[in-house]
Amino acid sequence: MGSAQPNDIDHILLSEEEIAAKLDELAAKIDADYADKDLLLVGVLKGAVMVMADLSRKLQHTKVAMDWMAVSSYGSGTKSSGVVRILKDLDADLSGRHVLIVEDIIDSGLTLSWLMSNLRSRGCASLEVAAMLRKPEAAKVKVDVKYIGFDIPNEFVVGYGLDYDERYRSLPYVGTLAPHVYEN
Ligand code: XMP
Ligand code: MG
């Protein structure tokens, strides 16, 4: 089961089954909302890889294209500053496209609000966001997220794409990290 030692994870917050069931729900909504449209999914590397792979395969009716972006937010330690640098830009031209940003987690929401105004300026026909996880801080920033998987407590989580020092992304569930992992 992925790359974690059995005692690295303090507790499992969302099981593989809970995640799959939630993605079924989100996919059904997205299918209904984009029934007569072509959709461009924009994944934010690297964390959104798992959500993108699973969510996109659950879309039954929507014609889907995928593209990827990598961004890095300047900031000290784990806090993001809202100043974002593009490490890898999209290949696609967004003009006239229906775009859905696919995110792993929204914490302060600063990265996402920067990303939304950046993509909006490229002339898309519509722009929405699907995020697997949202932390309480995100409520303070006005980012309009149309599709939300789970609101989670303000704890550091790993798995299902999310890493600590590039580890644990491959875990099939979302869990909290045991303190001994980051304390040494
Ligand atoms: P903001 O604060 O701009 O940043 O919404 C979102 C980004 O912060 C990272 N992040 C986490 N990564 N476990 C992680 O592995 C977490 O609990 C966590 N909280 C925030 C993540 O890169 C996300 O894209
Ligand atoms: Mg991310």
Tab-separated table of C-alpha atoms and ligand atoms in Angstrom, residues 73 78 80 103-112 135 152 155-158 162-164, ligand 1:
chain	number	residue	atom	x	y	z
A	73	SER	CA	4.049	29.689	-4.620
A	78	THR	CA	4.414	25.790	4.630
A	80	SER	CA	1.749	30.227	0.806
A	103	GLU	CA	-7.035	20.716	-7.469
A	104	ASP	CA	-5.999	18.399	-4.693
A	105	ILE	CA	-6.368	20.757	-1.745
A	106	ILE	CA	-7.235	24.363	-1.014
A	107	ASP	CA	-5.609	25.703	2.113
A	108	SER	CA	-5.301	29.508	2.220
A	109	GLY	CA	-6.847	29.669	-1.260
A	110	LEU	CA	-4.183	32.127	-2.358
A	111	THR	CA	-2.663	29.847	-4.995
A	112	LEU	CA	-6.066	29.133	-6.450
A	135	LYS	CA	-9.240	23.341	4.770
A	152	ILE	CA	-11.310	18.690	6.382
A	155	GLU	CA	-4.283	19.231	9.926
A	156	PHE	CA	-1.452	18.376	7.574
A	157	VAL	CA	-2.567	15.490	5.393
A	158	VAL	CA	-0.822	13.196	2.949
A	162	LEU	CA	-0.485	14.888	-1.396
A	163	ASP	CA	3.066	14.659	-0.177
A	164	TYR	CA	5.345	15.352	2.714
B	1	XMP	P1	-2.897	27.620	-0.646
B	1	XMP	O1	-2.572	27.932	0.779
B	1	XMP	O2	-2.416	28.687	-1.562
B	1	XMP	O3	-1.988	26.378	-0.961
B	1	XMP	O4	-4.355	27.277	-0.827
B	1	XMP	C1	-2.451	25.149	-1.411
B	1	XMP	C2	-1.251	24.243	-1.529
B	1	XMP	O5	-0.653	24.048	-0.232
B	1	XMP	C3	-0.218	22.727	-0.096
B	1	XMP	N1	-0.894	22.121	1.070
B	1	XMP	C4	-0.762	20.859	1.485
B	1	XMP	N2	-0.067	19.817	0.984
B	1	XMP	N3	-0.853	18.441	2.739
B	1	XMP	C5	-0.104	18.618	1.628
B	1	XMP	O6	0.526	17.668	1.188
B	1	XMP	C6	-1.582	19.420	3.300
B	1	XMP	O7	-2.237	19.197	4.324
B	1	XMP	C7	-1.536	20.693	2.637
B	1	XMP	N4	-2.130	21.891	2.884
B	1	XMP	C8	-1.711	22.734	1.905
B	1	XMP	C9	-0.560	22.036	-1.391
B	1	XMP	O8	0.586	22.035	-2.218
B	1	XMP	C10	-1.613	22.894	-2.028
B	1	XMP	O9	-1.618	22.829	-3.440
